[in-house]
Amino acid sequence: MFEIILTLIFLNFFIYFKLDKISTLINLYDIPDNRLKKHKLSTPLLGGFIFASNLFLIIFLNYLFDLNIISLQATIKDYFVIIFLIFSFFLIGFFDDKYQLKPEKKIIFSLFLLITSLMFNKNLLLTDLNLFFYKKIFLNDFNMSRDLAP
């Protein structure tokens, strides 16, 4: 477990110190326009890449070594759907940064991904929320498919 955490920390430092090279390679910078973007220098847009790569590694290592880093009672199908969703949302954000997608397109793509994923895997449906102080909200009470007849 300790080795895996050290590996993730090392990977993050490596990516952090290579941000300019990676951004130059894929030509992904936030360029100031003095209208909405007031910063002085071009900034690499790789936060999503770092976040997604960490999630991939954590999920992959959690499944491969059964580490319980994240507590998922998941099958291989569940892991595949979760990785598919992370990768898909990463790609939406990447293409938005690179080509400045319209908000309507991003919402449509996101809804399509979520609905498609939920159709293939019902285990991703939220049934309850655990809040602070051990408060629990059961979302099954808001299920619209149940019979509403008295």
PDB file of C-alpha atoms in Angstrom:
ATOM      1  CA  MET A   1       0.000   0.000   0.000  1.00  0.00           C
ATOM      2  CA  PHE A   2       2.783   2.418   0.945  1.00  0.00           C
ATOM      3  CA  GLU A   3       4.626   1.698  -2.322  1.00  0.00           C
ATOM      4  CA  ILE A   4       1.525   2.494  -4.333  1.00  0.00           C
ATOM      5  CA  ILE A   5       1.034   5.832  -2.593  1.00  0.00           C
ATOM      6  CA  LEU A   6       4.702   6.679  -3.214  1.00  0.00           C
ATOM      7  CA  THR A   7       4.302   5.729  -6.868  1.00  0.00           C
ATOM      8  CA  LEU A   8       1.277   8.024  -7.218  1.00  0.00           C
ATOM      9  CA  ILE A   9       3.141  10.891  -5.536  1.00  0.00           C
ATOM     10  CA  PHE A  10       6.163  10.364  -7.803  1.00  0.00           C
ATOM     11  CA  LEU A  11       3.949  10.254 -10.887  1.00  0.00           C
ATOM     12  CA  ASN A  12       2.219  13.485  -9.871  1.00  0.00           C
ATOM     13  CA  PHE A  13       5.521  15.279  -9.322  1.00  0.00           C
ATOM     14  CA  PHE A  14       6.807  13.998 -12.667  1.00  0.00           C
ATOM     15  CA  ILE A  15       3.709  15.232 -14.502  1.00  0.00           C
ATOM     16  CA  TYR A  16       3.784  18.547 -12.627  1.00  0.00           C
ATOM     17  CA  PHE A  17       7.381  19.281 -13.613  1.00  0.00           C
ATOM     18  CA  LYS A  18       6.742  18.231 -17.232  1.00  0.00           C
ATOM     19  CA  LEU A  19       3.519  20.253 -17.691  1.00  0.00           C
ATOM     20  CA  ASP A  20       5.067  22.675 -20.168  1.00  0.00           C
ATOM     21  CA  LYS A  21       6.530  19.893 -22.323  1.00  0.00           C
ATOM     22  CA  ILE A  22       3.284  17.923 -22.317  1.00  0.00           C
ATOM     23  CA  SER A  23       1.241  21.056 -23.104  1.00  0.00           C
ATOM     24  CA  THR A  24       3.588  21.959 -25.945  1.00  0.00           C
ATOM     25  CA  LEU A  25       3.375  18.433 -27.320  1.00  0.00           C
ATOM     26  CA  ILE A  26      -0.434  18.484 -27.502  1.00  0.00           C
ATOM     27  CA  ASN A  27      -0.708  22.283 -27.936  1.00  0.00           C
ATOM     28  CA  LEU A  28      -3.065  22.819 -25.019  1.00  0.00           C
ATOM     29  CA  TYR A  29      -2.684  26.227 -23.418  1.00  0.00           C
ATOM     30  CA  ASP A  30      -5.054  28.816 -21.997  1.00  0.00           C
ATOM     31  CA  ILE A  31      -3.989  31.984 -23.801  1.00  0.00           C
ATOM     32  CA  PRO A  32      -4.904  35.325 -22.195  1.00  0.00           C
ATOM     33  CA  ASP A  33      -7.271  37.526 -24.218  1.00  0.00           C
ATOM     34  CA  ASN A  34      -7.490  40.524 -21.823  1.00  0.00           C
ATOM     35  CA  ARG A  35     -11.281  40.255 -21.978  1.00  0.00           C
ATOM     36  CA  LEU A  36     -12.296  37.265 -19.873  1.00  0.00           C
ATOM     37  CA  LYS A  37      -8.846  35.838 -19.211  1.00  0.00           C
ATOM     38  CA  LYS A  38      -6.807  38.382 -17.306  1.00  0.00           C
ATOM     39  CA  HIS A  39      -3.683  36.324 -16.596  1.00  0.00           C
ATOM     40  CA  LYS A  40      -0.354  37.407 -18.107  1.00  0.00           C
ATOM     41  CA  LEU A  41       1.180  34.155 -19.385  1.00  0.00           C
ATOM     42  CA  SER A  42      -0.138  31.167 -21.305  1.00  0.00           C
ATOM     43  CA  THR A  43      -1.145  28.460 -18.839  1.00  0.00           C
ATOM     44  CA  PRO A  44      -1.091  24.694 -19.473  1.00  0.00           C
ATOM     45  CA  LEU A  45      -4.563  23.155 -19.309  1.00  0.00           C
ATOM     46  CA  LEU A  46      -3.655  19.753 -17.907  1.00  0.00           C
ATOM     47  CA  GLY A  47      -5.485  19.641 -14.581  1.00  0.00           C
ATOM     48  CA  GLY A  48      -8.040  17.224 -16.026  1.00  0.00           C
ATOM     49  CA  PHE A  49      -5.249  15.008 -17.318  1.00  0.00           C
ATOM     50  CA  ILE A  50      -3.642  14.821 -13.877  1.00  0.00           C
ATOM     51  CA  PHE A  51      -6.996  14.190 -12.170  1.00  0.00           C
ATOM     52  CA  ALA A  52      -8.065  11.499 -14.671  1.00  0.00           C
ATOM     53  CA  SER A  53      -4.703   9.719 -14.611  1.00  0.00           C
ATOM     54  CA  ASN A  54      -4.818   9.557 -10.802  1.00  0.00           C
ATOM     55  CA  LEU A  55      -8.360   8.166 -10.854  1.00  0.00           C
ATOM     56  CA  PHE A  56      -7.409   5.573 -13.485  1.00  0.00           C
ATOM     57  CA  LEU A  57      -4.431   4.441 -11.461  1.00  0.00           C
ATOM     58  CA  ILE A  58      -6.308   4.290  -8.175  1.00  0.00           C
ATOM     59  CA  ILE A  59      -9.204   2.318  -9.672  1.00  0.00           C
ATOM     60  CA  PHE A  60      -6.869   0.027 -11.608  1.00  0.00           C
ATOM     61  CA  LEU A  61      -4.624  -0.662  -8.616  1.00  0.00           C
ATOM     62  CA  ASN A  62      -7.641  -1.056  -6.330  1.00  0.00           C
ATOM     63  CA  TYR A  63      -9.052  -3.729  -8.634  1.00  0.00           C
ATOM     64  CA  LEU A  64      -5.735  -5.407  -9.457  1.00  0.00           C
ATOM     65  CA  PHE A  65      -4.448  -5.756  -5.890  1.00  0.00           C
ATOM     66  CA  ASP A  66      -7.783  -5.640  -4.009  1.00  0.00           C
ATOM     67  CA  LEU A  67      -6.486  -2.766  -1.863  1.00  0.00           C
ATOM     68  CA  ASN A  68      -9.745  -1.232  -0.651  1.00  0.00           C
ATOM     69  CA  ILE A  69      -8.428   2.271  -1.387  1.00  0.00           C
ATOM     70  CA  ILE A  70     -11.958   2.985  -2.470  1.00  0.00           C
ATOM     71  CA  SER A  71     -14.659   0.780  -1.063  1.00  0.00           C
ATOM     72  CA  LEU A  72     -16.403  -0.599  -4.102  1.00  0.00           C
ATOM     73  CA  GLN A  73     -18.270  -3.856  -4.029  1.00  0.00           C
ATOM     74  CA  ALA A  74     -17.756  -3.954  -7.766  1.00  0.00           C
ATOM     75  CA  THR A  75     -17.496  -6.466 -10.565  1.00  0.00           C
ATOM     76  CA  ILE A  76     -15.278  -6.063 -13.604  1.00  0.00           C
ATOM     77  CA  LYS A  77     -18.308  -4.650 -15.447  1.00  0.00           C
ATOM     78  CA  ASP A  78     -18.713  -1.967 -12.770  1.00  0.00           C
ATOM     79  CA  TYR A  79     -15.047  -1.020 -13.035  1.00  0.00           C
ATOM     80  CA  PHE A  80     -15.285  -0.868 -16.821  1.00  0.00           C
ATOM     81  CA  VAL A  81     -18.303   1.460 -16.705  1.00  0.00           C
ATOM     82  CA  ILE A  82     -16.658   3.727 -14.114  1.00  0.00           C
ATOM     83  CA  ILE A  83     -13.445   3.965 -16.160  1.00  0.00           C
ATOM     84  CA  PHE A  84     -15.502   4.577 -19.300  1.00  0.00           C
ATOM     85  CA  LEU A  85     -17.331   7.463 -17.586  1.00  0.00           C
ATOM     86  CA  ILE A  86     -14.124   9.020 -16.240  1.00  0.00           C
ATOM     87  CA  PHE A  87     -12.420   8.756 -19.617  1.00  0.00           C
ATOM     88  CA  SER A  88     -15.477  10.121 -21.445  1.00  0.00           C
ATOM     89  CA  PHE A  89     -15.837  13.147 -19.164  1.00  0.00           C
ATOM     90  CA  PHE A  90     -12.104  13.711 -19.440  1.00  0.00           C
ATOM     91  CA  LEU A  91     -12.427  13.752 -23.242  1.00  0.00           C
ATOM     92  CA  ILE A  92     -15.353  16.187 -23.100  1.00  0.00           C
ATOM     93  CA  GLY A  93     -13.256  18.526 -20.931  1.00  0.00           C
ATOM     94  CA  PHE A  94     -10.197  18.077 -23.148  1.00  0.00           C
ATOM     95  CA  PHE A  95     -12.097  18.880 -26.329  1.00  0.00           C
ATOM     96  CA  ASP A  96     -13.778  21.809 -24.600  1.00  0.00           C
ATOM     97  CA  ASP A  97     -10.368  23.210 -23.622  1.00  0.00           C
ATOM     98  CA  LYS A  98      -8.935  22.600 -27.082  1.00  0.00           C
ATOM     99  CA  TYR A  99     -11.875  23.580 -29.319  1.00  0.00           C
ATOM    100  CA  GLN A 100     -14.161  25.561 -26.971  1.00  0.00           C
ATOM    101  CA  LEU A 101     -17.331  23.503 -27.261  1.00  0.00           C
ATOM    102  CA  LYS A 102     -20.687  25.175 -26.753  1.00  0.00           C
ATOM    103  CA  PRO A 103     -22.332  24.514 -23.366  1.00  0.00           C
ATOM    104  CA  GLU A 104     -25.349  22.885 -25.057  1.00  0.00           C
ATOM    105  CA  LYS A 105     -23.116  20.282 -26.712  1.00  0.00           C
ATOM    106  CA  LYS A 106     -21.339  19.523 -23.448  1.00  0.00           C
ATOM    107  CA  ILE A 107     -24.655  19.024 -21.635  1.00  0.00           C
ATOM    108  CA  ILE A 108     -26.028  16.787 -24.398  1.00  0.00           C
ATOM    109  CA  PHE A 109     -22.843  14.672 -24.489  1.00  0.00           C
ATOM    110  CA  SER A 110     -22.801  14.413 -20.686  1.00  0.00           C
ATOM    111  CA  LEU A 111     -26.451  13.384 -20.424  1.00  0.00           C
ATOM    112  CA  PHE A 112     -26.010  10.854 -23.217  1.00  0.00           C
ATOM    113  CA  LEU A 113     -23.011   9.334 -21.422  1.00  0.00           C
ATOM    114  CA  LEU A 114     -24.781   9.165 -18.070  1.00  0.00           C
ATOM    115  CA  ILE A 115     -27.999   7.695 -19.447  1.00  0.00           C
ATOM    116  CA  THR A 116     -26.113   5.155 -21.562  1.00  0.00           C
ATOM    117  CA  SER A 117     -23.947   4.118 -18.623  1.00  0.00           C
ATOM    118  CA  LEU A 118     -26.931   3.763 -16.295  1.00  0.00           C
ATOM    119  CA  MET A 119     -28.733   1.631 -18.895  1.00  0.00           C
ATOM    120  CA  PHE A 120     -25.782  -0.792 -18.939  1.00  0.00           C
ATOM    121  CA  ASN A 121     -25.158  -0.819 -15.213  1.00  0.00           C
ATOM    122  CA  LYS A 122     -27.876  -0.223 -12.628  1.00  0.00           C
ATOM    123  CA  ASN A 123     -25.316  -0.479  -9.804  1.00  0.00           C
ATOM    124  CA  LEU A 124     -24.308   3.125 -10.491  1.00  0.00           C
ATOM    125  CA  LEU A 125     -27.681   4.483  -9.386  1.00  0.00           C
ATOM    126  CA  LEU A 126     -27.529   6.459  -6.155  1.00  0.00           C
ATOM    127  CA  THR A 127     -29.868   4.999  -3.564  1.00  0.00           C
ATOM    128  CA  ASP A 128     -28.825   6.988  -0.505  1.00  0.00           C
ATOM    129  CA  LEU A 129     -26.539   9.800   0.605  1.00  0.00           C
ATOM    130  CA  ASN A 130     -24.535   9.661   3.807  1.00  0.00           C
ATOM    131  CA  LEU A 131     -24.112  13.138   5.226  1.00  0.00           C
ATOM    132  CA  PHE A 132     -22.291  14.589   8.189  1.00  0.00           C
ATOM    133  CA  PHE A 133     -23.359  13.578  11.669  1.00  0.00           C
ATOM    134  CA  TYR A 134     -24.576  10.209  10.327  1.00  0.00           C
ATOM    135  CA  LYS A 135     -27.595  11.681   8.594  1.00  0.00           C
ATOM    136  CA  LYS A 136     -28.745   9.469   5.773  1.00  0.00           C
ATOM    137  CA  ILE A 137     -31.039  10.472   2.927  1.00  0.00           C
ATOM    138  CA  PHE A 138     -32.672   7.577   1.123  1.00  0.00           C
ATOM    139  CA  LEU A 139     -33.170   8.445  -2.524  1.00  0.00           C
ATOM    140  CA  ASN A 140     -35.413   5.441  -3.168  1.00  0.00           C
ATOM    141  CA  ASP A 141     -38.261   7.504  -1.739  1.00  0.00           C
ATOM    142  CA  PHE A 142     -37.957   9.777  -4.791  1.00  0.00           C
ATOM    143  CA  ASN A 143     -38.114   6.982  -7.328  1.00  0.00           C
ATOM    144  CA  MET A 144     -40.535   8.094 -10.048  1.00  0.00           C
ATOM    145  CA  SER A 145     -41.112   4.569 -11.353  1.00  0.00           C
ATOM    146  CA  ARG A 146     -43.026   3.356  -8.303  1.00  0.00           C
ATOM    147  CA  ASP A 147     -46.777   3.156  -8.260  1.00  0.00           C
ATOM    148  CA  LEU A 148     -48.278   6.410  -7.018  1.00  0.00           C
ATOM    149  CA  ALA A 149     -51.795   5.070  -6.517  1.00  0.00           C
ATOM    150  CA  PRO A 150     -53.145   5.266  -2.931  1.00  0.00           C
TER     151      PRO A 150
END
